[in-house]
Short mmCIF file of C-alpha atoms in Angstrom, two decimals:
data_model
loop_
_atom_site.label_atom_id
_atom_site.label_comp_id
_atom_site.label_asym_id
_atom_site.label_seq_id
_atom_site.Cartn_x
_atom_site.Cartn_y
_atom_site.Cartn_z
CA MET B 19 -33.26 -24.12 39.58
CA PRO B 20 -30.05 -26.60 38.68
CA ARG B 21 -27.39 -25.32 38.77
CA LYS B 22 -26.71 -25.40 34.64
CA CYS B 23 -29.88 -23.65 33.84
CA HIS B 24 -28.38 -20.42 36.30
CA VAL B 25 -25.22 -20.65 33.56
CA CYS B 26 -27.58 -20.72 30.26
CA LEU B 27 -29.74 -18.00 32.13
CA VAL B 28 -26.37 -15.57 33.01
CA ALA B 29 -25.16 -16.96 29.12
CA VAL B 30 -28.14 -15.58 27.48
CA LEU B 31 -28.64 -12.30 29.35
CA LEU B 32 -25.06 -11.15 28.34
CA GLN B 33 -25.40 -12.27 24.87
CA VAL B 34 -27.93 -9.56 26.05
CA ILE B 35 -26.63 -6.72 27.02
CA LEU B 36 -23.46 -7.01 24.64
CA VAL B 37 -26.33 -7.34 21.35
CA LEU B 38 -27.90 -3.41 23.15
CA TRP B 39 -24.48 -1.64 23.99
CA TYR B 40 -23.88 -2.52 20.32
CA PHE B 41 -26.65 -1.07 18.45
CA SER B 42 -26.62 1.63 21.24
CA SER B 43 -23.05 2.40 20.34
CA LYS B 44 -22.58 6.27 19.13
CA SER B 45 -18.86 5.25 17.44
CA TYR B 46 -20.34 4.23 14.88
CA PRO B 47 -24.14 3.63 12.33
CA ARG B 48 -25.29 -0.10 12.39
CA ASN B 49 -24.42 -1.06 9.58
CA SER B 50 -20.81 -2.89 9.10
CA VAL B 51 -19.71 -1.40 6.16
CA LEU B 52 -20.20 1.94 7.80
CA ARG B 53 -17.97 1.36 10.25
CA ARG B 54 -15.16 0.31 8.05
CA LEU B 55 -15.52 2.47 6.14
CA GLN B 56 -15.24 5.32 9.09
CA TYR B 57 -13.01 3.75 10.96
CA ASP B 58 -10.34 5.55 13.14
CA PRO B 59 -6.74 3.34 14.24
CA ASN B 60 -7.28 6.30 17.45
CA LEU B 61 -10.88 4.93 18.73
CA ASP B 62 -11.28 2.07 20.93
CA VAL B 63 -13.74 0.97 19.49
CA GLY B 64 -12.21 -1.80 16.95
CA PRO B 65 -13.08 -1.68 13.13
CA ALA B 66 -14.77 -4.52 10.49
CA LEU B 67 -12.67 -5.95 8.09
CA LEU B 68 -13.89 -7.27 5.49
CA HIS B 69 -12.81 -10.76 5.03
CA ILE B 70 -12.15 -10.68 1.07
CA VAL B 71 -13.80 -14.23 -0.33
CA ASP B 72 -13.72 -15.99 -3.51
CA ASP B 73 -16.68 -14.53 -6.18
CA LEU B 74 -18.50 -17.80 -7.04
CA THR B 75 -20.63 -15.20 -9.64
CA LEU B 76 -17.37 -14.51 -11.92
CA ASP B 77 -18.50 -15.03 -14.53
CA VAL B 78 -15.44 -15.15 -17.64
CA PHE B 79 -15.45 -18.72 -19.30
CA LYS B 80 -17.59 -20.38 -21.75
CA TRP B 81 -17.60 -24.79 -21.93
CA TYR B 82 -17.78 -26.31 -24.80
CA GLY B 83 -17.99 -29.64 -23.13
CA ALA B 84 -14.42 -30.43 -21.34
CA GLU B 85 -13.14 -28.23 -23.27
CA VAL B 86 -13.04 -24.03 -21.94
CA CYS B 87 -12.02 -20.30 -23.77
CA ILE B 88 -11.80 -17.20 -22.18
CA LYS B 89 -15.23 -15.01 -23.24
CA GLU B 90 -13.31 -11.74 -22.36
CA GLY B 91 -10.56 -12.74 -25.36
CA SER B 92 -13.07 -14.99 -27.86
CA ASN B 93 -15.37 -15.23 -30.34
CA ILE B 94 -18.30 -16.84 -28.96
CA THR B 95 -19.64 -18.13 -31.54
CA ALA B 96 -17.45 -19.32 -33.72
CA SER B 97 -14.97 -21.50 -30.53
CA SER B 98 -15.74 -24.76 -30.10
CA GLY B 99 -15.36 -27.45 -28.09
CA GLU B 100 -11.89 -27.92 -30.95
CA LYS B 101 -10.50 -24.40 -30.52
CA CYS B 102 -10.57 -21.26 -29.14
CA VAL B 103 -11.37 -18.18 -31.22
CA CYS B 104 -9.25 -15.44 -30.50
CA LYS B 105 -10.58 -11.91 -30.98
CA THR B 106 -8.34 -9.29 -32.54
CA GLY B 107 -5.87 -8.80 -29.46
CA TRP B 108 -6.24 -11.25 -27.92
CA GLY B 109 -4.02 -15.11 -27.98
CA GLY B 110 -3.12 -18.10 -26.04
CA ARG B 111 -5.33 -21.09 -26.74
CA ARG B 112 -7.63 -20.01 -24.55
CA CYS B 113 -7.77 -16.65 -25.67
CA GLY B 114 -6.58 -15.48 -22.28
CA LEU B 115 -3.64 -13.29 -23.41
CA PRO B 116 -4.18 -9.74 -23.97
CA GLN B 117 -1.93 -8.40 -26.99
CA SER B 118 0.27 -6.80 -24.54
CA VAL B 119 1.52 -9.71 -22.87
CA LEU B 120 2.40 -11.53 -26.33
CA SER B 121 4.60 -8.96 -27.40
CA ARG B 122 6.77 -9.63 -24.20
CA GLU B 123 10.40 -10.87 -25.28
CA TRP B 124 9.55 -12.99 -22.00
CA MET B 125 7.44 -14.42 -24.15
CA THR B 126 9.56 -16.43 -26.32
CA GLU B 127 11.09 -17.89 -22.94
CA PRO B 128 10.23 -21.68 -22.90
CA LYS B 129 10.74 -21.77 -19.28
CA LEU B 130 8.88 -19.17 -18.26
CA VAL B 131 5.98 -20.17 -21.06
CA ALA B 132 6.06 -24.27 -19.16
CA GLY B 133 4.65 -22.61 -15.74
CA LEU B 134 1.71 -19.72 -17.42
CA HIS B 135 -1.42 -21.46 -16.71
CA VAL B 136 -5.02 -20.47 -16.10
CA SER B 137 -6.69 -21.99 -12.10
CA LYS B 138 -10.02 -22.57 -11.84
CA ARG B 139 -10.08 -20.07 -8.58
CA PRO B 140 -8.93 -16.63 -10.79
CA ARG B 141 -6.73 -14.78 -7.34
CA ARG B 142 -8.45 -12.11 -5.62
CA VAL B 143 -8.13 -8.34 -6.91
CA VAL B 144 -7.33 -5.52 -4.13
CA VAL B 145 -6.57 -2.11 -5.12
CA PHE B 146 -5.32 0.36 -3.42
CA ILE B 147 -6.17 3.87 -4.64
CA SER B 148 -4.10 6.81 -3.41
CA ASP B 149 -4.35 10.47 -2.59
CA PHE B 150 -8.60 11.21 -3.65
CA PHE B 151 -9.85 14.39 -3.43
CA HIS B 152 -13.30 15.60 -5.39
CA ASP B 153 -12.56 11.96 -7.80
CA SER B 154 -15.85 10.27 -6.50
CA ARG B 155 -16.76 10.20 -10.50
CA MET B 156 -13.55 8.75 -11.92
CA LEU B 157 -14.04 5.16 -8.94
CA GLU B 158 -17.62 5.29 -9.65
CA LEU B 159 -16.11 4.74 -13.55
CA ASN B 160 -13.74 2.32 -12.50
CA ALA B 161 -15.78 0.41 -10.08
CA ARG B 162 -18.38 0.13 -12.88
CA ILE B 163 -15.47 -0.66 -15.04
CA LEU B 164 -13.64 -3.19 -13.09
CA GLY B 165 -16.93 -4.14 -10.35
CA ASP B 166 -17.02 -8.13 -11.45
CA LEU B 167 -12.88 -8.00 -11.78
CA VAL B 168 -11.70 -6.19 -8.66
CA ASP B 169 -12.39 -8.42 -4.45
CA VAL B 170 -11.54 -4.97 -2.77
CA PHE B 171 -11.27 -0.89 -4.10
CA VAL B 172 -9.10 0.23 -0.73
CA VAL B 173 -9.16 4.16 -1.19
CA GLY B 174 -6.92 6.79 0.97
CA GLU B 175 -8.98 10.91 1.03
CA GLU B 176 -7.11 12.91 3.57
CA GLU B 177 -11.07 13.85 4.97
CA ALA B 178 -9.53 17.46 6.67
CA LYS B 179 -8.37 18.80 3.29
CA TYR B 180 -12.48 19.58 2.25
CA GLU B 181 -13.84 22.68 3.16
CA GLN B 182 -16.53 20.54 4.06
CA ARG B 183 -17.48 17.69 5.96
CA ASN B 184 -20.38 16.40 2.43
CA GLN B 185 -17.59 17.10 -0.15
CA SER B 186 -16.15 14.37 1.38
CA LEU B 187 -15.76 10.64 0.45
CA VAL B 188 -16.66 8.97 3.19
CA HIS B 189 -19.57 11.79 3.72
CA MET B 190 -20.96 10.09 0.09
CA LEU B 191 -20.78 7.52 0.64
CA GLN B 192 -22.20 7.23 4.53
CA ASN B 193 -25.22 8.51 2.18
CA GLY B 194 -25.30 5.65 0.04
CA PHE B 195 -23.54 6.45 -3.12
CA LEU B 196 -22.20 2.83 -4.24
CA GLN B 197 -23.88 1.36 -2.46
CA SER B 198 -24.09 -2.32 -4.83
CA TYR B 199 -20.16 -1.75 -3.50
CA HIS B 200 -19.59 -1.37 0.18
CA ASN B 201 -18.38 -4.66 -0.16
CA LYS B 202 -15.53 -4.50 -1.86
CA LEU B 203 -14.80 -0.86 -0.12
CA VAL B 204 -12.40 0.07 2.80
CA PHE B 205 -11.81 4.00 3.40
CA VAL B 206 -8.46 5.00 5.02
CA ASN B 207 -8.52 8.57 6.30
CA ILE B 208 -5.61 10.06 5.65
CA THR B 209 -4.66 11.55 9.12
CA GLU B 210 -1.19 12.93 8.93
CA PRO B 211 -0.69 16.25 7.04
CA LEU B 212 1.35 17.12 3.79
CA LEU B 213 2.53 13.40 3.03
CA LEU B 214 4.66 13.54 -0.12
CA PRO B 215 2.89 10.80 -2.37
CA ILE B 216 4.97 8.14 -2.16
CA ASP B 217 4.03 8.15 2.07
CA LYS B 218 0.67 8.29 0.82
CA LEU B 219 0.44 5.71 -0.96
CA HIS B 220 2.06 3.67 1.63
CA PHE B 221 -0.56 5.30 4.82
CA THR B 222 -3.17 3.70 2.39
CA VAL B 223 -1.39 0.50 2.17
CA GLU B 224 -0.58 0.37 5.31
CA ARG B 225 -4.23 1.26 7.65
CA GLY B 226 -5.98 -0.57 3.96
CA LEU B 227 -4.11 -3.93 5.61
CA GLU B 228 -5.90 -3.42 8.69
CA LEU B 229 -8.65 -3.57 7.69
CA LEU B 230 -8.77 -6.86 5.96
CA SER B 231 -8.89 -10.99 6.80
CA ASP B 232 -8.34 -13.23 4.58
CA LEU B 233 -5.52 -12.59 2.70
CA ARG B 234 -3.77 -15.40 0.35
CA THR B 235 -0.51 -15.30 -1.09
CA ASP B 236 -1.64 -15.51 -5.22
CA ASP B 237 -3.77 -11.85 -4.39
CA ILE B 238 -2.82 -9.50 -6.54
CA PHE B 239 -2.70 -5.79 -5.38
CA LEU B 240 -2.80 -2.64 -8.02
CA PHE B 241 -1.19 1.31 -6.57
CA VAL B 242 -2.78 3.30 -8.22
CA SER B 243 -3.74 7.16 -8.28
CA ALA B 244 -7.13 8.55 -7.74
CA GLU B 245 -6.43 9.93 -11.63
CA HIS B 246 -5.63 6.26 -13.29
CA VAL B 247 -8.25 4.07 -15.01
CA LEU B 248 -7.35 0.35 -15.42
CA SER B 249 -7.38 -1.04 -18.47
CA ARG B 250 -10.14 -4.75 -18.01
CA ASP B 251 -7.37 -6.39 -20.03
CA PHE B 252 -4.84 -5.49 -18.13
CA VAL B 253 -7.07 -6.52 -14.66
CA LEU B 254 -8.28 -10.20 -16.31
CA PHE B 255 -4.85 -11.44 -17.12
CA LEU B 256 -3.73 -10.89 -13.64
CA LYS B 257 -6.79 -12.46 -11.88
CA LEU B 258 -6.93 -15.47 -14.09
CA PHE B 259 -2.92 -16.35 -15.51
CA HIS B 260 -0.63 -17.65 -12.19
CA ASN B 261 3.35 -17.90 -12.17
CA TYR B 262 4.14 -14.40 -14.93
CA PRO B 263 6.94 -12.29 -14.03
CA GLU B 264 6.16 -10.20 -10.86
CA PRO B 265 6.44 -7.69 -10.06
CA VAL B 266 5.08 -5.97 -12.95
CA ARG B 267 5.09 -2.50 -14.10
CA CYS B 268 2.50 0.01 -16.03
CA SER B 269 2.55 2.12 -19.28
CA PHE B 270 -0.67 4.68 -19.21
CA LYS B 271 -2.15 6.74 -22.27
CA GLN B 272 -1.64 9.87 -20.86
CA LEU B 273 -4.57 12.51 -20.72
CA ILE B 274 -5.57 15.16 -19.60
CA TYR B 275 -9.26 16.83 -19.09
CA ASN B 276 -10.61 13.57 -21.69
CA PHE B 277 -9.36 11.15 -23.88
CA LEU B 278 -9.47 13.63 -27.12
CA TRP B 279 -6.46 15.86 -25.32
CA THR B 280 -3.41 13.27 -25.00
CA LEU B 281 -0.05 15.43 -22.71
CA PRO B 282 2.90 15.70 -24.73
CA ASN B 283 4.77 12.36 -25.21
CA GLY B 284 2.18 11.10 -23.06
CA ARG B 285 0.72 8.34 -25.46
CA GLN B 286 2.30 5.08 -24.07
CA ASP B 287 6.33 4.36 -22.13
CA ASN B 288 7.84 3.28 -25.47
CA VAL B 289 9.36 0.26 -23.47
CA TYR B 290 9.05 -1.89 -25.67
CA LYS B 291 12.06 -3.74 -26.88
CA LYS B 292 10.43 -5.06 -29.98
CA GLU B 293 6.88 -4.76 -31.21
CA ALA B 294 4.08 -7.74 -30.93
CA ASP B 295 4.34 -9.38 -34.96
CA ASP B 296 8.93 -9.27 -34.42
CA ILE B 297 7.90 -11.18 -30.85
CA ASN B 298 7.22 -15.35 -32.09
CA PRO B 299 6.16 -16.74 -28.70
CA ALA B 300 7.86 -19.65 -26.96
CA GLU B 301 6.39 -22.69 -28.62
CA SER B 302 5.20 -24.34 -25.35
CA LEU B 303 2.75 -21.66 -25.39
CA ARG B 304 0.05 -23.53 -27.44
CA GLU B 305 0.23 -26.67 -25.10
CA ASN B 306 0.52 -25.07 -22.71
CA THR B 307 -0.44 -22.23 -21.31
CA GLY B 308 -4.12 -22.35 -20.21
CA LYS B 309 -3.87 -25.76 -21.28
CA SER B 310 -5.86 -27.58 -18.05
CA LEU B 311 -7.51 -25.22 -15.87
CA SER B 312 -4.99 -27.28 -12.82
CA PRO B 313 -2.24 -25.48 -11.21
CA PRO B 314 0.55 -28.15 -13.14
CA GLN B 315 3.59 -30.18 -11.50
CA GLN B 316 5.69 -28.25 -9.21
CA ASN B 317 8.22 -29.05 -11.29
CA SER B 318 6.11 -27.64 -14.78
CA ALA B 319 7.89 -24.39 -15.48
CA LEU B 320 11.66 -25.95 -15.55
CA GLY B 321 11.87 -27.38 -18.85
CA VAL B 322 13.62 -30.74 -20.20
CA SER B 323 17.14 -30.54 -22.11
CA ASN B 324 16.59 -33.31 -25.29
CA SER B 325 18.89 -35.58 -23.07
CA GLY B 326 16.58 -35.82 -20.16
CA HIS B 327 17.81 -33.39 -18.27
CA GLU B 328 16.16 -30.56 -16.22
CA LEU B 329 17.07 -27.30 -16.98
CA GLN B 330 17.61 -24.86 -13.94
CA PHE B 331 15.82 -22.39 -13.49
CA ASP B 332 17.59 -18.90 -13.13
CA ASN B 333 15.78 -15.82 -12.25
CA ALA B 334 19.04 -13.96 -12.18
CA HIS B 335 19.44 -15.21 -16.04
CA PHE B 336 15.82 -13.73 -17.23
CA SER B 337 16.33 -10.86 -15.42
CA ARG B 338 19.44 -10.37 -17.29
CA LEU B 339 18.14 -10.86 -21.13
CA TYR B 340 14.01 -10.14 -19.85
CA SER B 341 14.05 -6.85 -17.54
CA ASP B 342 12.10 -3.16 -19.14
CA ARG B 343 14.76 -1.25 -18.88
CA VAL B 344 13.85 1.95 -18.02
CA ASN B 345 14.27 5.72 -16.75
CA ASP B 346 12.75 5.43 -13.63
CA ASP B 347 12.19 8.71 -11.99
CA PRO B 348 14.88 9.19 -9.39
CA ASN B 349 12.42 11.13 -7.30
CA LEU B 350 11.33 8.73 -4.78
CA GLU B 351 9.13 10.70 -3.63
CA ASN B 352 6.43 9.96 -6.78
CA LEU B 353 4.67 6.96 -6.85
CA PRO B 354 7.00 3.51 -7.78
CA SER B 355 6.66 2.55 -11.53
CA ILE B 356 5.58 -0.76 -10.54
CA CYS B 357 1.88 -0.94 -9.97
CA ALA B 358 1.12 -4.73 -9.54
CA ILE B 359 2.89 -7.53 -7.05
CA SER B 360 1.32 -10.13 -5.89
CA VAL B 361 1.32 -10.42 -2.26
CA HIS B 362 3.82 -13.55 -1.72
CA VAL B 363 6.27 -10.92 -3.02
CA PHE B 364 5.58 -8.22 -2.06
CA SER B 365 5.76 -9.12 1.11
CA ASN B 366 9.01 -11.65 1.01
CA ILE B 367 10.98 -9.19 -0.45
CA PHE B 368 9.56 -5.33 -0.37
CA GLU B 369 8.42 -6.14 2.89
CA ASN B 370 5.23 -4.45 2.35
CA LYS B 371 6.90 -1.47 1.86
CA VAL B 372 5.64 0.86 -0.32
CA LYS B 373 8.56 3.02 -1.09
CA ARG B 374 10.80 -0.48 -0.99
CA LEU B 375 9.12 -0.90 -4.96
CA HIS B 376 11.22 1.99 -5.65
CA HIS B 377 15.06 -0.59 -5.23
CA GLU B 378 14.19 -2.88 -7.43
CA ASN B 379 18.11 -3.96 -6.64
CA LEU B 380 15.92 -6.35 -3.39
CA LEU B 381 14.82 -8.74 -6.61
CA LEU B 382 18.93 -9.68 -7.40
CA LYS B 383 19.44 -10.65 -3.67
CA ASN B 384 20.82 -13.97 -3.27
CA HIS B 385 18.81 -14.73 -0.63
CA HIS B 386 14.96 -13.63 -2.85
CA LEU B 387 17.49 -15.32 -5.40
CA GLU B 388 17.51 -18.57 -4.19
CA PHE B 389 14.33 -19.13 -2.74
CA PHE B 390 11.38 -17.59 -5.95
CA ASN B 391 14.22 -19.80 -7.81
CA ALA B 392 13.83 -23.11 -5.86
CA LEU B 393 9.69 -22.71 -6.55
CA SER B 394 9.98 -21.56 -10.34
CA ARG B 395 8.83 -18.64 -9.80
CA PRO B 396 9.60 -16.01 -12.41
CA ILE B 397 10.98 -12.25 -10.65
CA PHE B 398 11.65 -9.45 -12.97
CA PRO B 399 10.12 -6.46 -13.40
CA TRP B 400 8.87 -6.30 -17.14
CA ASN B 401 6.57 -3.72 -18.85
CA TYR B 402 2.28 -4.08 -19.29
CA GLN B 403 1.59 -1.90 -21.68
CA ASN B 404 -1.39 -0.23 -22.55
CA ALA B 405 -2.45 -0.94 -18.84
CA GLY B 406 -4.31 1.50 -18.75
CA TRP B 407 -5.03 5.65 -18.90
CA ARG B 408 -3.78 8.63 -15.94
CA CYS B 409 -6.57 11.36 -17.06
CA HIS B 410 -5.47 14.19 -15.28
CA PHE B 411 -8.66 16.47 -14.25
CA CYS B 412 -11.27 14.02 -15.58
CA LEU B 413 -14.97 14.81 -15.03
CA SER B 414 -13.88 17.09 -12.48
CA SER B 415 -15.65 20.41 -13.13
CA SER B 416 -14.15 23.31 -12.68
CA MET B 417 -14.66 23.98 -8.86
CA GLU B 418 -13.06 20.89 -8.71
CA ILE B 419 -10.33 21.60 -10.77
CA TYR B 420 -10.32 25.29 -8.41
CA HIS B 421 -10.61 22.98 -4.93
CA LYS B 422 -7.93 20.62 -5.46
CA LEU B 423 -5.11 22.93 -6.92
CA LYS B 424 -5.72 25.98 -4.26
CA LYS B 425 -5.04 22.71 -1.68
CA LEU B 426 -1.34 22.43 -4.38
CA PRO B 427 1.42 22.55 -1.70
CA GLU B 428 3.44 26.20 -2.62
CA THR B 429 6.88 24.71 -4.39
CA VAL B 430 4.08 23.04 -7.22
CA ARG B 431 1.59 25.86 -7.35
CA PRO B 432 0.82 26.95 -10.86
CA LEU B 433 2.68 30.86 -10.62
CA TRP B 434 -1.70 32.13 -12.03
CA LEU B 435 -3.43 30.50 -9.20
CA SER B 436 -1.37 33.10 -6.64
CA ASP B 437 -2.67 36.03 -8.55
CA LEU B 438 -5.90 34.78 -9.21
CA SER B 439 -6.12 34.00 -5.34
CA HIS B 440 -8.52 35.36 -3.72
CA HIS B 441 -10.75 36.42 -7.11
CA GLN B 442 -12.57 32.93 -7.64
CA ASP B 443 -14.68 34.05 -10.28
CA ALA B 444 -12.00 35.12 -12.33
CA MET B 445 -9.66 32.42 -11.17
CA LEU B 446 -12.67 29.44 -12.35
CA ASP B 447 -12.74 31.45 -16.11
CA HIS B 448 -9.28 30.74 -16.60
CA ILE B 449 -10.08 27.58 -15.49
CA GLU B 450 -12.11 26.90 -19.03
CA GLN B 451 -9.98 28.53 -20.84
CA LEU B 452 -7.19 25.87 -19.85
CA LYS B 453 -10.06 22.68 -21.00
CA LYS B 454 -10.76 25.20 -23.66
CA LYS B 455 -6.57 25.30 -25.14
CA GLY B 456 -5.90 22.13 -24.32
CA GLN B 457 -3.35 23.31 -21.26
CA SER B 458 -2.41 21.38 -17.72
CA GLU B 459 -2.12 24.20 -14.75
CA TYR B 460 1.67 24.36 -15.85
CA SER B 461 0.27 25.85 -19.07
CA GLU B 462 2.10 22.32 -20.51
CA GLU B 463 -0.01 22.36 -24.39
CA ALA B 464 -1.84 19.04 -25.12
CA ASP B 465 -1.54 16.61 -28.30
CA ARG B 466 -5.71 16.78 -29.64
CA SER B 467 -4.26 13.84 -30.83
CA LEU B 468 -8.04 12.53 -31.80
CA THR B 469 -11.13 14.12 -33.65
CA SER B 470 -15.30 13.46 -33.14
CA GLY B 471 -15.00 12.26 -37.07
CA MET B 472 -11.81 9.67 -36.39
CA GLU B 473 -12.66 6.43 -35.22
CA LEU B 474 -12.05 5.58 -31.51
CA LEU B 475 -10.28 1.74 -30.96
CA PRO B 476 -10.24 -0.51 -27.55
CA GLN B 477 -7.14 1.02 -26.51
CA ASP B 478 -7.66 5.39 -27.07
CA LEU B 479 -10.58 4.85 -24.23
CA PRO B 480 -12.60 2.35 -21.55
CA SER B 481 -15.82 0.43 -24.14
CA TYR B 482 -17.62 1.05 -21.37
CA VAL B 483 -17.91 4.56 -21.59
CA LEU B 484 -18.88 3.88 -25.33
CA GLU B 485 -21.06 1.98 -23.66
CA HIS B 486 -22.46 5.17 -21.86
CA ARG B 487 -21.67 7.86 -24.41
CA THR B 488 -24.59 10.23 -23.11
CA GLN B 489 -23.33 9.98 -19.29
CA TYR B 490 -19.94 10.40 -20.02
CA HIS B 491 -20.35 12.75 -22.90
CA GLU B 492 -17.44 14.91 -21.77
CA LEU B 493 -14.76 12.73 -22.23
CA LEU B 494 -15.27 12.09 -26.35
CA SER B 495 -15.54 16.27 -26.68
CA PHE B 496 -12.78 19.17 -26.80
#
């Protein structure tokens, strides 16, 4: 037998042995998705990475010959190749700008509006969900609402907190929970106990990034807790548009138990400088925003003066004029108010560290300003109103709320919890009473802002919940 044939035979045998070893390994199930879901960095066997790819099935554009409208914000029957007719609450040439964007003062700045555009290639969106504990139904709701817009959900869970392992998310996923979304899921087991909320998010992001590949600089990261439900309008804007200012702060409606109980001062964070009707978008909005589905020229965001000279792109100036000033929580243990940021800005300015998001003064460092000015990329924090809902104890049974309260650190545990800690039935009865009265675990009174007879508006709750009333009836009743 020729020497080459011997070499080929040995190579084939080695491949066969490798395949047999892989499928007989007890470290992970055969399915690569489940390998990723239960990845343990302390083991020698490497994880199965999630390779982020463009979703070619994304159906968000409606073409009229050579012209295009964005479906979500357009009246499809009234629109034509001559004009996109926008639904109430939407604007822009292609009806892709939600009211929460149109009402921002930076939309009056021609140099900023000139660079804002839609691209044929939507950005990929990665949502990091930290501190998951008995929140499977909330995760499922987010997946149902955002499944076509979000490319990856990275979920951080401290599996050791569960008294019974079969209650954990990873166990549920291994048994078929959210099967159709497994190609979008990354699980992070938070192995360090007693971490603060900000540290849990950092752990989730750091380990989650180890399990992702093929990230692009224009990909978008979103940081939320397991109690958040994100608005489709918000995520769609982040995904389709390019060159809006970063980073983005998020205002969430603060709710408890359902979408009818609003926590005090929880309607929205009041950071608007003006109401939407008082703001006139820049004249260039109609001509430049979304006029072409191809990226603009490199200097399109600079603007040109009447004399023909280019105007300087100055982020320090834009920050003074348009950065939303809010009273940030001085407690650096909590999650940052910044919830959306591109890979480019997160890595270059904040060095991929979640804790640094609390320090927004980093945006004004000279070398950062010079770098992003040269790219005509706006960097200053602004607030997106109506980014979604933070629904405390929503879609949680009394027993699940009981387990959540038991795991609270002693320093923040409600006083009544200690008195009833050895009487489970009494605790469950007390939780039921809190739910009926609309009181938080700290006896904080919620506002019954909506009644069953009032008309529910899009900003009150996700349209998906209204369309599936039977499945989510507990979110729509007291």
